[in-house]
Structure formats: C-alpha cells, structure tokens
Amino acid sequence: MLITFHSKISGDITMFGDVAQKLLHYMGLCENVPGVIEAKDIPTALSHLEQNIAKLKQQELQQQAIQDADDKLKYDQDDDLDQSPPISLAIRAIPLIEMLKAAQDAECHVMWDA
C-alpha cells in the first residue's frame, strides 16, 4: 500500500504504507488511513516526530559503530559489495518534516490517504 500526504502549501509526498504509518506513530497520531493533522496540532506532531527521529539517529549511529567493529573482524568483505546501503527512516522522514514545517508556517492542515 502507498500513502500520500497532501498539503495546500507543498507538493504531495508518497511513501510506502509501513514507512508512513511508522512516521505517523512517531508524531503521536493514529495510523489510520485516511487522516488529517489540523493546523493547530502540527507543532506538537512535528516536535514529536523530530524527537523520535533524533532518537532513531542515535540508535543508528550505535548500530553502525557495532557493525563497523564487526566488519573489521571479517576476513572476506567482498560479499557486501553487491548490496546497497539501506535508506534509514530518518532520511525518509525529511520530505514529511519539510511539509509539516511549511504547513505550520502557513497555518494549514496536512492530510493523508491511500
């Protein structure tokens, strides 16, 4: 399933359903589709999202440090050459964060649907 976020102030943002629902959860919102964040609720949702993304980034840094240490112990690293690095949820959240900031400045709501 794909979920698309809409706002009058910016272009639409489409994400995979599991990613979008995780970000909605991080904002402290119901993960139901369709949904809306009223303009008055955007600052709180944005704050929650940014706090949770900061925690996520810290966890990713810790995991990367552990992975780097493990990689140094490996004898043959050629197996990893064909794999692309995963795109973190923190990176995937950037367009939505920008939409929420723009909507907050313009005092307009953000909606999402499938």
PDB file of N, CA and C in Angstrom:
ATOM      1  N   MET A   1       0.841  -1.162   0.000  1.00  0.00           N
ATOM      2  CA  MET A   1       0.000   0.000   0.000  1.00  0.00           C
ATOM      3  C   MET A   1       0.897   1.240   0.000  1.00  0.00           C
ATOM      4  N   LEU A   2       0.466   2.257  -0.697  1.00  0.00           N
ATOM      5  CA  LEU A   2       1.134   3.551  -0.703  1.00  0.00           C
ATOM      6  C   LEU A   2       0.255   4.566   0.012  1.00  0.00           C
ATOM      7  N   ILE A   3       0.890   5.467   0.747  1.00  0.00           N
ATOM      8  CA  ILE A   3       0.173   6.535   1.435  1.00  0.00           C
ATOM      9  C   ILE A   3       0.719   7.861   0.914  1.00  0.00           C
ATOM     10  N   THR A   4      -0.192   8.775   0.577  1.00  0.00           N
ATOM     11  CA  THR A   4       0.187  10.083   0.053  1.00  0.00           C
ATOM     12  C   THR A   4      -0.240  11.165   1.023  1.00  0.00           C
ATOM     13  N   PHE A   5       0.714  12.029   1.360  1.00  0.00           N
ATOM     14  CA  PHE A   5       0.453  13.182   2.208  1.00  0.00           C
ATOM     15  C   PHE A   5       0.178  14.381   1.306  1.00  0.00           C
ATOM     16  N   HIS A   6      -0.839  15.176   1.675  1.00  0.00           N
ATOM     17  CA  HIS A   6      -1.247  16.341   0.884  1.00  0.00           C
ATOM     18  C   HIS A   6      -1.265  17.584   1.771  1.00  0.00           C
ATOM     19  N   SER A   7      -0.860  18.698   1.186  1.00  0.00           N
ATOM     20  CA  SER A   7      -0.951  19.986   1.846  1.00  0.00           C
ATOM     21  C   SER A   7      -1.078  21.058   0.785  1.00  0.00           C
ATOM     22  N   LYS A   8      -1.846  22.107   1.075  1.00  0.00           N
ATOM     23  CA  LYS A   8      -2.007  23.209   0.113  1.00  0.00           C
ATOM     24  C   LYS A   8      -0.687  23.924  -0.140  1.00  0.00           C
ATOM     25  N   ILE A   9       0.211  23.881   0.825  1.00  0.00           N
ATOM     26  CA  ILE A   9       1.425  24.684   0.772  1.00  0.00           C
ATOM     27  C   ILE A   9       2.595  23.975   0.081  1.00  0.00           C
ATOM     28  N   SER A  10       2.491  22.667  -0.152  1.00  0.00           N
ATOM     29  CA  SER A  10       3.600  21.952  -0.799  1.00  0.00           C
ATOM     30  C   SER A  10       3.057  20.829  -1.676  1.00  0.00           C
ATOM     31  N   GLY A  11       3.946  20.238  -2.430  1.00  0.00           N
ATOM     32  CA  GLY A  11       3.561  19.123  -3.288  1.00  0.00           C
ATOM     33  C   GLY A  11       3.258  17.877  -2.477  1.00  0.00           C
ATOM     34  N   ASP A  12       2.613  16.923  -3.118  1.00  0.00           N
ATOM     35  CA  ASP A  12       2.277  15.664  -2.460  1.00  0.00           C
ATOM     36  C   ASP A  12       3.535  14.841  -2.195  1.00  0.00           C
ATOM     37  N   ILE A  13       3.481  14.036  -1.141  1.00  0.00           N
ATOM     38  CA  ILE A  13       4.564  13.123  -0.787  1.00  0.00           C
ATOM     39  C   ILE A  13       3.960  11.736  -0.683  1.00  0.00           C
ATOM     40  N   THR A  14       4.488  10.797  -1.448  1.00  0.00           N
ATOM     41  CA  THR A  14       4.005   9.414  -1.427  1.00  0.00           C
ATOM     42  C   THR A  14       5.073   8.522  -0.814  1.00  0.00           C
ATOM     43  N   MET A  15       4.646   7.667   0.107  1.00  0.00           N
ATOM     44  CA  MET A  15       5.541   6.749   0.807  1.00  0.00           C
ATOM     45  C   MET A  15       4.914   5.363   0.853  1.00  0.00           C
ATOM     46  N   PHE A  16       5.768   4.372   1.073  1.00  0.00           N
ATOM     47  CA  PHE A  16       5.247   3.046   1.351  1.00  0.00           C
ATOM     48  C   PHE A  16       4.444   3.105   2.644  1.00  0.00           C
ATOM     49  N   GLY A  17       3.389   2.314   2.717  1.00  0.00           N
ATOM     50  CA  GLY A  17       2.474   2.350   3.848  1.00  0.00           C
ATOM     51  C   GLY A  17       3.136   2.121   5.186  1.00  0.00           C
ATOM     52  N   ASP A  18       4.041   1.138   5.274  1.00  0.00           N
ATOM     53  CA  ASP A  18       4.675   0.842   6.562  1.00  0.00           C
ATOM     54  C   ASP A  18       5.545   2.002   7.043  1.00  0.00           C
ATOM     55  N   VAL A  19       6.222   2.672   6.122  1.00  0.00           N
ATOM     56  CA  VAL A  19       7.055   3.821   6.473  1.00  0.00           C
ATOM     57  C   VAL A  19       6.174   4.977   6.936  1.00  0.00           C
ATOM     58  N   ALA A  20       5.125   5.282   6.176  1.00  0.00           N
ATOM     59  CA  ALA A  20       4.230   6.381   6.527  1.00  0.00           C
ATOM     60  C   ALA A  20       3.561   6.136   7.877  1.00  0.00           C
ATOM     61  N   GLN A  21       3.122   4.918   8.120  1.00  0.00           N
ATOM     62  CA  GLN A  21       2.455   4.615   9.378  1.00  0.00           C
ATOM     63  C   GLN A  21       3.427   4.709  10.558  1.00  0.00           C
ATOM     64  N   LYS A  22       4.667   4.328  10.358  1.00  0.00           N
ATOM     65  CA  LYS A  22       5.680   4.463  11.405  1.00  0.00           C
ATOM     66  C   LYS A  22       5.904   5.944  11.719  1.00  0.00           C
ATOM     67  N   LEU A  23       5.964   6.784  10.687  1.00  0.00           N
ATOM     68  CA  LEU A  23       6.151   8.214  10.903  1.00  0.00           C
ATOM     69  C   LEU A  23       4.932   8.829  11.595  1.00  0.00           C
ATOM     70  N   LEU A  24       3.736   8.389  11.233  1.00  0.00           N
ATOM     71  CA  LEU A  24       2.527   8.859  11.923  1.00  0.00           C
ATOM     72  C   LEU A  24       2.577   8.471  13.399  1.00  0.00           C
ATOM     73  N   HIS A  25       3.034   7.260  13.662  1.00  0.00           N
ATOM     74  CA  HIS A  25       3.181   6.800  15.049  1.00  0.00           C
ATOM     75  C   HIS A  25       4.191   7.672  15.791  1.00  0.00           C
ATOM     76  N   TYR A  26       5.300   7.988  15.148  1.00  0.00           N
ATOM     77  CA  TYR A  26       6.315   8.854  15.753  1.00  0.00           C
ATOM     78  C   TYR A  26       5.759  10.247  16.049  1.00  0.00           C
ATOM     79  N   MET A  27       4.780  10.699  15.276  1.00  0.00           N
ATOM     80  CA  MET A  27       4.159  12.002  15.518  1.00  0.00           C
ATOM     81  C   MET A  27       3.132  11.946  16.643  1.00  0.00           C
ATOM     82  N   GLY A  28       2.837  10.738  17.106  1.00  0.00           N
ATOM     83  CA  GLY A  28       1.841  10.576  18.158  1.00  0.00           C
ATOM     84  C   GLY A  28       0.426  10.564  17.620  1.00  0.00           C
ATOM     85  N   LEU A  29       0.286  10.248  16.336  1.00  0.00           N
ATOM     86  CA  LEU A  29      -1.018  10.256  15.680  1.00  0.00           C
ATOM     87  C   LEU A  29      -1.515   8.839  15.431  1.00  0.00           C
ATOM     88  N   CYS A  30      -2.797   8.734  15.203  1.00  0.00           N
ATOM     89  CA  CYS A  30      -3.411   7.474  14.813  1.00  0.00           C
ATOM     90  C   CYS A  30      -2.905   7.091  13.420  1.00  0.00           C
ATOM     91  N   GLU A  31      -2.619   5.845  13.225  1.00  0.00           N
ATOM     92  CA  GLU A  31      -2.071   5.379  11.957  1.00  0.00           C
ATOM     93  C   GLU A  31      -3.138   5.059  10.915  1.00  0.00           C
ATOM     94  N   ASN A  32      -4.393   5.405  11.212  1.00  0.00           N
ATOM     95  CA  ASN A  32      -5.480   5.120  10.273  1.00  0.00           C
ATOM     96  C   ASN A  32      -5.334   5.929   8.999  1.00  0.00           C
ATOM     97  N   VAL A  33      -5.777   5.321   7.909  1.00  0.00           N
ATOM     98  CA  VAL A  33      -5.772   5.981   6.600  1.00  0.00           C
ATOM     99  C   VAL A  33      -7.207   5.986   6.102  1.00  0.00           C
ATOM    100  N   PRO A  34      -7.749   7.110   5.693  1.00  0.00           N
ATOM    101  CA  PRO A  34      -7.178   8.458   5.597  1.00  0.00           C
ATOM    102  C   PRO A  34      -7.151   9.151   6.946  1.00  0.00           C
ATOM    103  N   GLY A  35      -6.454  10.299   6.982  1.00  0.00           N
ATOM    104  CA  GLY A  35      -6.361  11.067   8.210  1.00  0.00           C
ATOM    105  C   GLY A  35      -5.970  12.503   7.929  1.00  0.00           C
ATOM    106  N   VAL A  36      -5.952  13.301   9.003  1.00  0.00           N
ATOM    107  CA  VAL A  36      -5.629  14.718   8.862  1.00  0.00           C
ATOM    108  C   VAL A  36      -4.963  15.212  10.142  1.00  0.00           C
ATOM    109  N   ILE A  37      -4.031  16.138   9.986  1.00  0.00           N
ATOM    110  CA  ILE A  37      -3.472  16.886  11.112  1.00  0.00           C
ATOM    111  C   ILE A  37      -3.967  18.313  10.947  1.00  0.00           C
ATOM    112  N   GLU A  38      -4.744  18.778  11.896  1.00  0.00           N
ATOM    113  CA  GLU A  38      -5.226  20.155  11.853  1.00  0.00           C
ATOM    114  C   GLU A  38      -4.054  21.102  12.076  1.00  0.00           C
ATOM    115  N   ALA A  39      -4.165  22.299  11.569  1.00  0.00           N
ATOM    116  CA  ALA A  39      -3.082  23.280  11.665  1.00  0.00           C
ATOM    117  C   ALA A  39      -2.634  23.503  13.108  1.00  0.00           C
ATOM    118  N   LYS A  40      -3.577  23.526  14.034  1.00  0.00           N
ATOM    119  CA  LYS A  40      -3.243  23.773  15.441  1.00  0.00           C
ATOM    120  C   LYS A  40      -2.459  22.617  16.063  1.00  0.00           C
ATOM    121  N   ASP A  41      -2.541  21.413  15.475  1.00  0.00           N
ATOM    122  CA  ASP A  41      -1.866  20.231  16.014  1.00  0.00           C
ATOM    123  C   ASP A  41      -0.503  19.971  15.375  1.00  0.00           C
ATOM    124  N   ILE A  42      -0.176  20.690  14.320  1.00  0.00           N
ATOM    125  CA  ILE A  42       1.074  20.439  13.602  1.00  0.00           C
ATOM    126  C   ILE A  42       2.309  20.690  14.468  1.00  0.00           C
ATOM    127  N   PRO A  43       2.389  21.774  15.241  1.00  0.00           N
ATOM    128  CA  PRO A  43       3.604  21.976  16.044  1.00  0.00           C
ATOM    129  C   PRO A  43       3.916  20.807  16.985  1.00  0.00           C
ATOM    130  N   THR A  44       2.888  20.276  17.625  1.00  0.00           N
ATOM    131  CA  THR A  44       3.087  19.138  18.531  1.00  0.00           C
ATOM    132  C   THR A  44       3.514  17.897  17.762  1.00  0.00           C
ATOM    133  N   ALA A  45       2.841  17.604  16.653  1.00  0.00           N
ATOM    134  CA  ALA A  45       3.185  16.436  15.843  1.00  0.00           C
ATOM    135  C   ALA A  45       4.610  16.560  15.299  1.00  0.00           C
ATOM    136  N   LEU A  46       4.977  17.741  14.838  1.00  0.00           N
ATOM    137  CA  LEU A  46       6.315  17.972  14.307  1.00  0.00           C
ATOM    138  C   LEU A  46       7.366  17.799  15.397  1.00  0.00           C
ATOM    139  N   SER A  47       7.092  18.317  16.571  1.00  0.00           N
ATOM    140  CA  SER A  47       8.019  18.170  17.689  1.00  0.00           C
ATOM    141  C   SER A  47       8.227  16.701  18.049  1.00  0.00           C
ATOM    142  N   HIS A  48       7.135  15.949  18.148  1.00  0.00           N
ATOM    143  CA  HIS A  48       7.243  14.518  18.450  1.00  0.00           C
ATOM    144  C   HIS A  48       8.037  13.786  17.369  1.00  0.00           C
ATOM    145  N   LEU A  49       7.760  14.104  16.118  1.00  0.00           N
ATOM    146  CA  LEU A  49       8.459  13.446  15.013  1.00  0.00           C
ATOM    147  C   LEU A  49       9.954  13.740  15.076  1.00  0.00           C
ATOM    148  N   GLU A  50      10.314  14.992  15.270  1.00  0.00           N
ATOM    149  CA  GLU A  50      11.730  15.359  15.307  1.00  0.00           C
ATOM    150  C   GLU A  50      12.441  14.722  16.505  1.00  0.00           C
ATOM    151  N   GLN A  51      11.779  14.643  17.644  1.00  0.00           N
ATOM    152  CA  GLN A  51      12.372  13.995  18.820  1.00  0.00           C
ATOM    153  C   GLN A  51      12.602  12.509  18.570  1.00  0.00           C
ATOM    154  N   ASN A  52      11.602  11.850  17.993  1.00  0.00           N
ATOM    155  CA  ASN A  52      11.739  10.409  17.731  1.00  0.00           C
ATOM    156  C   ASN A  52      12.773  10.130  16.649  1.00  0.00           C
ATOM    157  N   ILE A  53      12.867  10.990  15.653  1.00  0.00           N
ATOM    158  CA  ILE A  53      13.878  10.815  14.610  1.00  0.00           C
ATOM    159  C   ILE A  53      15.266  11.016  15.202  1.00  0.00           C
ATOM    160  N   ALA A  54      15.435  11.963  16.120  1.00  0.00           N
ATOM    161  CA  ALA A  54      16.732  12.172  16.773  1.00  0.00           C
ATOM    162  C   ALA A  54      17.145  10.927  17.556  1.00  0.00           C
ATOM    163  N   LYS A  55      16.192  10.308  18.274  1.00  0.00           N
ATOM    164  CA  LYS A  55      16.473   9.063  18.989  1.00  0.00           C
ATOM    165  C   LYS A  55      16.859   7.963  18.016  1.00  0.00           C
ATOM    166  N   LEU A  56      16.136   7.882  16.906  1.00  0.00           N
ATOM    167  CA  LEU A  56      16.419   6.872  15.888  1.00  0.00           C
ATOM    168  C   LEU A  56      17.820   7.048  15.317  1.00  0.00           C
ATOM    169  N   LYS A  57      18.203   8.287  15.030  1.00  0.00           N
ATOM    170  CA  LYS A  57      19.548   8.555  14.504  1.00  0.00           C
ATOM    171  C   LYS A  57      20.615   8.109  15.493  1.00  0.00           C
ATOM    172  N   GLN A  58      20.389   8.350  16.768  1.00  0.00           N
ATOM    173  CA  GLN A  58      21.349   7.930  17.794  1.00  0.00           C
ATOM    174  C   GLN A  58      21.478   6.407  17.807  1.00  0.00           C
ATOM    175  N   GLN A  59      20.348   5.710  17.720  1.00  0.00           N
ATOM    176  CA  GLN A  59      20.378   4.243  17.678  1.00  0.00           C
ATOM    177  C   GLN A  59      21.116   3.747  16.437  1.00  0.00           C
ATOM    178  N   GLU A  60      20.884   4.412  15.292  1.00  0.00           N
ATOM    179  CA  GLU A  60      21.544   4.017  14.058  1.00  0.00           C
ATOM    180  C   GLU A  60      23.052   4.214  14.152  1.00  0.00           C
ATOM    181  N   LEU A  61      23.490   5.297  14.806  1.00  0.00           N
ATOM    182  CA  LEU A  61      24.920   5.532  14.989  1.00  0.00           C
ATOM    183  C   LEU A  61      25.543   4.449  15.853  1.00  0.00           C
ATOM    184  N   GLN A  62      24.841   4.050  16.902  1.00  0.00           N
ATOM    185  CA  GLN A  62      25.339   2.985  17.766  1.00  0.00           C
ATOM    186  C   GLN A  62      25.417   1.663  17.009  1.00  0.00           C
ATOM    187  N   GLN A  63      24.389   1.363  16.217  1.00  0.00           N
ATOM    188  CA  GLN A  63      24.393   0.130  15.430  1.00  0.00           C
ATOM    189  C   GLN A  63      25.498   0.146  14.380  1.00  0.00           C
ATOM    190  N   GLN A  64      25.736   1.327  13.784  1.00  0.00           N
ATOM    191  CA  GLN A  64      26.781   1.442  12.776  1.00  0.00           C
ATOM    192  C   GLN A  64      28.155   1.222  13.400  1.00  0.00           C
ATOM    193  N   ALA A  65      28.363   1.721  14.604  1.00  0.00           N
ATOM    194  CA  ALA A  65      29.639   1.516  15.293  1.00  0.00           C
ATOM    195  C   ALA A  65      29.873   0.035  15.562  1.00  0.00           C
ATOM    196  N   ILE A  66      28.815  -0.655  15.973  1.00  0.00           N
ATOM    197  CA  ILE A  66      28.924  -2.098  16.201  1.00  0.00           C
ATOM    198  C   ILE A  66      29.203  -2.821  14.889  1.00  0.00           C
ATOM    199  N   GLN A  67      28.502  -2.427  13.827  1.00  0.00           N
ATOM    200  CA  GLN A  67      28.687  -3.053  12.515  1.00  0.00           C
ATOM    201  C   GLN A  67      30.108  -2.812  11.999  1.00  0.00           C
ATOM    202  N   ASP A  68      30.614  -1.602  12.180  1.00  0.00           N
ATOM    203  CA  ASP A  68      31.974  -1.296  11.732  1.00  0.00           C
ATOM    204  C   ASP A  68      32.995  -2.161  12.460  1.00  0.00           C
ATOM    205  N   ALA A  69      32.785  -2.361  13.753  1.00  0.00           N
ATOM    206  CA  ALA A  69      33.686  -3.211  14.525  1.00  0.00           C
ATOM    207  C   ALA A  69      33.618  -4.656  14.035  1.00  0.00           C
ATOM    208  N   ASP A  70      32.405  -5.123  13.727  1.00  0.00           N
ATOM    209  CA  ASP A  70      32.239  -6.485  13.209  1.00  0.00           C
ATOM    210  C   ASP A  70      32.901  -6.632  11.843  1.00  0.00           C
ATOM    211  N   ASP A  71      32.773  -5.615  11.001  1.00  0.00           N
ATOM    212  CA  ASP A  71      33.360  -5.672   9.660  1.00  0.00           C
ATOM    213  C   ASP A  71      34.875  -5.766   9.714  1.00  0.00           C
ATOM    214  N   LYS A  72      35.488  -5.139  10.704  1.00  0.00           N
ATOM    215  CA  LYS A  72      36.946  -5.210  10.832  1.00  0.00           C
ATOM    216  C   LYS A  72      37.408  -6.621  11.153  1.00  0.00           C
ATOM    217  N   LEU A  73      36.519  -7.385  11.787  1.00  0.00           N
ATOM    218  CA  LEU A  73      36.861  -8.757  12.144  1.00  0.00           C
ATOM    219  C   LEU A  73      36.683  -9.733  10.986  1.00  0.00           C
ATOM    220  N   LYS A  74      35.924  -9.334   9.984  1.00  0.00           N
ATOM    221  CA  LYS A  74      35.675 -10.224   8.857  1.00  0.00           C
ATOM    222  C   LYS A  74      36.908 -10.325   7.978  1.00  0.00           C
ATOM    223  N   TYR A  75      37.155 -11.508   7.492  1.00  0.00           N
ATOM    224  CA  TYR A  75      38.292 -11.706   6.599  1.00  0.00           C
ATOM    225  C   TYR A  75      37.942 -11.321   5.179  1.00  0.00           C
ATOM    226  N   ASP A  76      36.777 -11.749   4.708  1.00  0.00           N
ATOM    227  CA  ASP A  76      36.370 -11.513   3.319  1.00  0.00           C
ATOM    228  C   ASP A  76      35.145 -10.610   3.299  1.00  0.00           C
ATOM    229  N   GLN A  77      35.309  -9.374   2.835  1.00  0.00           N
ATOM    230  CA  GLN A  77      34.209  -8.429   2.789  1.00  0.00           C
ATOM    231  C   GLN A  77      33.634  -8.277   1.389  1.00  0.00           C
ATOM    232  N   ASP A  78      34.079  -9.068   0.453  1.00  0.00           N
ATOM    233  CA  ASP A  78      33.606  -8.946  -0.926  1.00  0.00           C
ATOM    234  C   ASP A  78      32.128  -9.251  -1.067  1.00  0.00           C
ATOM    235  N   ASP A  79      31.561 -10.009  -0.136  1.00  0.00           N
ATOM    236  CA  ASP A  79      30.144 -10.349  -0.215  1.00  0.00           C
ATOM    237  C   ASP A  79      29.252  -9.110  -0.115  1.00  0.00           C
ATOM    238  N   ASP A  80      29.719  -8.074   0.554  1.00  0.00           N
ATOM    239  CA  ASP A  80      28.910  -6.881   0.770  1.00  0.00           C
ATOM    240  C   ASP A  80      28.964  -5.891  -0.385  1.00  0.00           C
ATOM    241  N   LEU A  81      29.795  -6.125  -1.375  1.00  0.00           N
ATOM    242  CA  LEU A  81      29.976  -5.158  -2.447  1.00  0.00           C
ATOM    243  C   LEU A  81      28.741  -5.014  -3.328  1.00  0.00           C
ATOM    244  N   ASP A  82      27.924  -6.046  -3.427  1.00  0.00           N
ATOM    245  CA  ASP A  82      26.754  -6.002  -4.294  1.00  0.00           C
ATOM    246  C   ASP A  82      25.511  -5.438  -3.602  1.00  0.00           C
ATOM    247  N   GLN A  83      25.605  -5.113  -2.339  1.00  0.00           N
ATOM    248  CA  GLN A  83      24.438  -4.643  -1.593  1.00  0.00           C
ATOM    249  C   GLN A  83      24.461  -3.128  -1.455  1.00  0.00           C
ATOM    250  N   SER A  84      23.310  -2.524  -1.680  1.00  0.00           N
ATOM    251  CA  SER A  84      23.170  -1.087  -1.457  1.00  0.00           C
ATOM    252  C   SER A  84      22.890  -0.858   0.017  1.00  0.00           C
ATOM    253  N   PRO A  85      23.377   0.240   0.572  1.00  0.00           N
ATOM    254  CA  PRO A  85      23.069   0.511   1.979  1.00  0.00           C
ATOM    255  C   PRO A  85      21.587   0.819   2.140  1.00  0.00           C
ATOM    256  N   PRO A  86      20.995   0.413   3.242  1.00  0.00           N
ATOM    257  CA  PRO A  86      19.570   0.706   3.461  1.00  0.00           C
ATOM    258  C   PRO A  86      19.352   2.204   3.659  1.00  0.00           C
ATOM    259  N   ILE A  87      18.166   2.671   3.268  1.00  0.00           N
ATOM    260  CA  ILE A  87      17.797   4.069   3.468  1.00  0.00           C
ATOM    261  C   ILE A  87      17.068   4.150   4.803  1.00  0.00           C
ATOM    262  N   SER A  88      17.613   4.922   5.707  1.00  0.00           N
ATOM    263  CA  SER A  88      17.064   4.970   7.058  1.00  0.00           C
ATOM    264  C   SER A  88      15.725   5.707   7.092  1.00  0.00           C
ATOM    265  N   LEU A  89      14.987   5.433   8.134  1.00  0.00           N
ATOM    266  CA  LEU A  89      13.710   6.106   8.337  1.00  0.00           C
ATOM    267  C   LEU A  89      13.926   7.602   8.550  1.00  0.00           C
ATOM    268  N   ALA A  90      15.046   7.964   9.151  1.00  0.00           N
ATOM    269  CA  ALA A  90      15.367   9.384   9.356  1.00  0.00           C
ATOM    270  C   ALA A  90      15.488  10.111   8.016  1.00  0.00           C
ATOM    271  N   ILE A  91      16.085   9.477   7.039  1.00  0.00           N
ATOM    272  CA  ILE A  91      16.218  10.067   5.703  1.00  0.00           C
ATOM    273  C   ILE A  91      14.848  10.128   5.026  1.00  0.00           C
ATOM    274  N   ARG A  92      14.081   9.057   5.155  1.00  0.00           N
ATOM    275  CA  ARG A  92      12.758   9.014   4.529  1.00  0.00           C
ATOM    276  C   ARG A  92      11.803  10.057   5.134  1.00  0.00           C
ATOM    277  N   ALA A  93      12.070  10.482   6.367  1.00  0.00           N
ATOM    278  CA  ALA A  93      11.202  11.443   7.049  1.00  0.00           C
ATOM    279  C   ALA A  93      11.430  12.880   6.597  1.00  0.00           C
ATOM    280  N   ILE A  94      12.552  13.177   5.969  1.00  0.00           N
ATOM    281  CA  ILE A  94      12.905  14.559   5.636  1.00  0.00           C
ATOM    282  C   ILE A  94      11.823  15.277   4.826  1.00  0.00           C
ATOM    283  N   PRO A  95      11.293  14.700   3.739  1.00  0.00           N
ATOM    284  CA  PRO A  95      10.256  15.425   2.996  1.00  0.00           C
ATOM    285  C   PRO A  95       9.003  15.719   3.824  1.00  0.00           C
ATOM    286  N   LEU A  96       8.621  14.788   4.682  1.00  0.00           N
ATOM    287  CA  LEU A  96       7.440  14.999   5.526  1.00  0.00           C
ATOM    288  C   LEU A  96       7.713  16.091   6.561  1.00  0.00           C
ATOM    289  N   ILE A  97       8.892  16.108   7.136  1.00  0.00           N
ATOM    290  CA  ILE A  97       9.254  17.156   8.093  1.00  0.00           C
ATOM    291  C   ILE A  97       9.195  18.517   7.415  1.00  0.00           C
ATOM    292  N   GLU A  98       9.720  18.597   6.198  1.00  0.00           N
ATOM    293  CA  GLU A  98       9.683  19.859   5.462  1.00  0.00           C
ATOM    294  C   GLU A  98       8.247  20.279   5.157  1.00  0.00           C
ATOM    295  N   MET A  99       7.392  19.324   4.804  1.00  0.00           N
ATOM    296  CA  MET A  99       5.978  19.631   4.552  1.00  0.00           C
ATOM    297  C   MET A  99       5.316  20.157   5.822  1.00  0.00           C
ATOM    298  N   LEU A 100       5.580  19.504   6.945  1.00  0.00           N
ATOM    299  CA  LEU A 100       4.973  19.925   8.201  1.00  0.00           C
ATOM    300  C   LEU A 100       5.435  21.323   8.610  1.00  0.00           C
ATOM    301  N   LYS A 101       6.705  21.623   8.400  1.00  0.00           N
ATOM    302  CA  LYS A 101       7.210  22.964   8.723  1.00  0.00           C
ATOM    303  C   LYS A 101       6.545  24.020   7.842  1.00  0.00           C
ATOM    304  N   ALA A 102       6.407  23.719   6.553  1.00  0.00           N
ATOM    305  CA  ALA A 102       5.751  24.660   5.640  1.00  0.00           C
ATOM    306  C   ALA A 102       4.284  24.842   6.014  1.00  0.00           C
ATOM    307  N   ALA A 103       3.611  23.751   6.356  1.00  0.00           N
ATOM    308  CA  ALA A 103       2.204  23.830   6.753  1.00  0.00           C
ATOM    309  C   ALA A 103       2.048  24.594   8.062  1.00  0.00           C
ATOM    310  N   GLN A 104       2.994  24.418   8.962  1.00  0.00           N
ATOM    311  CA  GLN A 104       2.962  25.153  10.226  1.00  0.00           C
ATOM    312  C   GLN A 104       3.102  26.646   9.967  1.00  0.00           C
ATOM    313  N   ASP A 105       4.042  27.019   9.114  1.00  0.00           N
ATOM    314  CA  ASP A 105       4.242  28.438   8.794  1.00  0.00           C
ATOM    315  C   ASP A 105       3.012  29.043   8.112  1.00  0.00           C
ATOM    316  N   ALA A 106       2.364  28.255   7.251  1.00  0.00           N
ATOM    317  CA  ALA A 106       1.197  28.739   6.512  1.00  0.00           C
ATOM    318  C   ALA A 106      -0.112  28.530   7.275  1.00  0.00           C
ATOM    319  N   GLU A 107      -0.027  27.864   8.416  1.00  0.00           N
ATOM    320  CA  GLU A 107      -1.199  27.562   9.238  1.00  0.00           C
ATOM    321  C   GLU A 107      -2.270  26.817   8.449  1.00  0.00           C
ATOM    322  N   CYS A 108      -1.852  25.771   7.751  1.00  0.00           N
ATOM    323  CA  CYS A 108      -2.805  24.929   7.019  1.00  0.00           C
ATOM    324  C   CYS A 108      -2.645  23.476   7.455  1.00  0.00           C
ATOM    325  N   HIS A 109      -3.632  22.668   7.191  1.00  0.00           N
ATOM    326  CA  HIS A 109      -3.640  21.276   7.619  1.00  0.00           C
ATOM    327  C   HIS A 109      -2.861  20.384   6.639  1.00  0.00           C
ATOM    328  N   VAL A 110      -2.575  19.161   7.085  1.00  0.00           N
ATOM    329  CA  VAL A 110      -1.946  18.131   6.265  1.00  0.00           C
ATOM    330  C   VAL A 110      -2.851  16.912   6.318  1.00  0.00           C
ATOM    331  N   MET A 111      -3.137  16.350   5.135  1.00  0.00           N
ATOM    332  CA  MET A 111      -3.990  15.163   5.061  1.00  0.00           C
ATOM    333  C   MET A 111      -3.188  14.015   4.462  1.00  0.00           C
ATOM    334  N   TRP A 112      -3.650  12.806   4.666  1.00  0.00           N
ATOM    335  CA  TRP A 112      -3.054  11.645   4.016  1.00  0.00           C
ATOM    336  C   TRP A 112      -4.137  10.648   3.662  1.00  0.00           C
ATOM    337  N   ASP A 113      -3.866   9.905   2.572  1.00  0.00           N
ATOM    338  CA  ASP A 113      -4.781   8.871   2.110  1.00  0.00           C
ATOM    339  C   ASP A 113      -4.018   7.817   1.332  1.00  0.00           C
ATOM    340  N   ALA A 114      -4.705   6.727   1.039  1.00  0.00           N
ATOM    341  CA  ALA A 114      -4.072   5.624   0.311  1.00  0.00           C
ATOM    342  C   ALA A 114      -4.322   5.784  -1.182  1.00  0.00           C
TER     343      ALA A 114
END
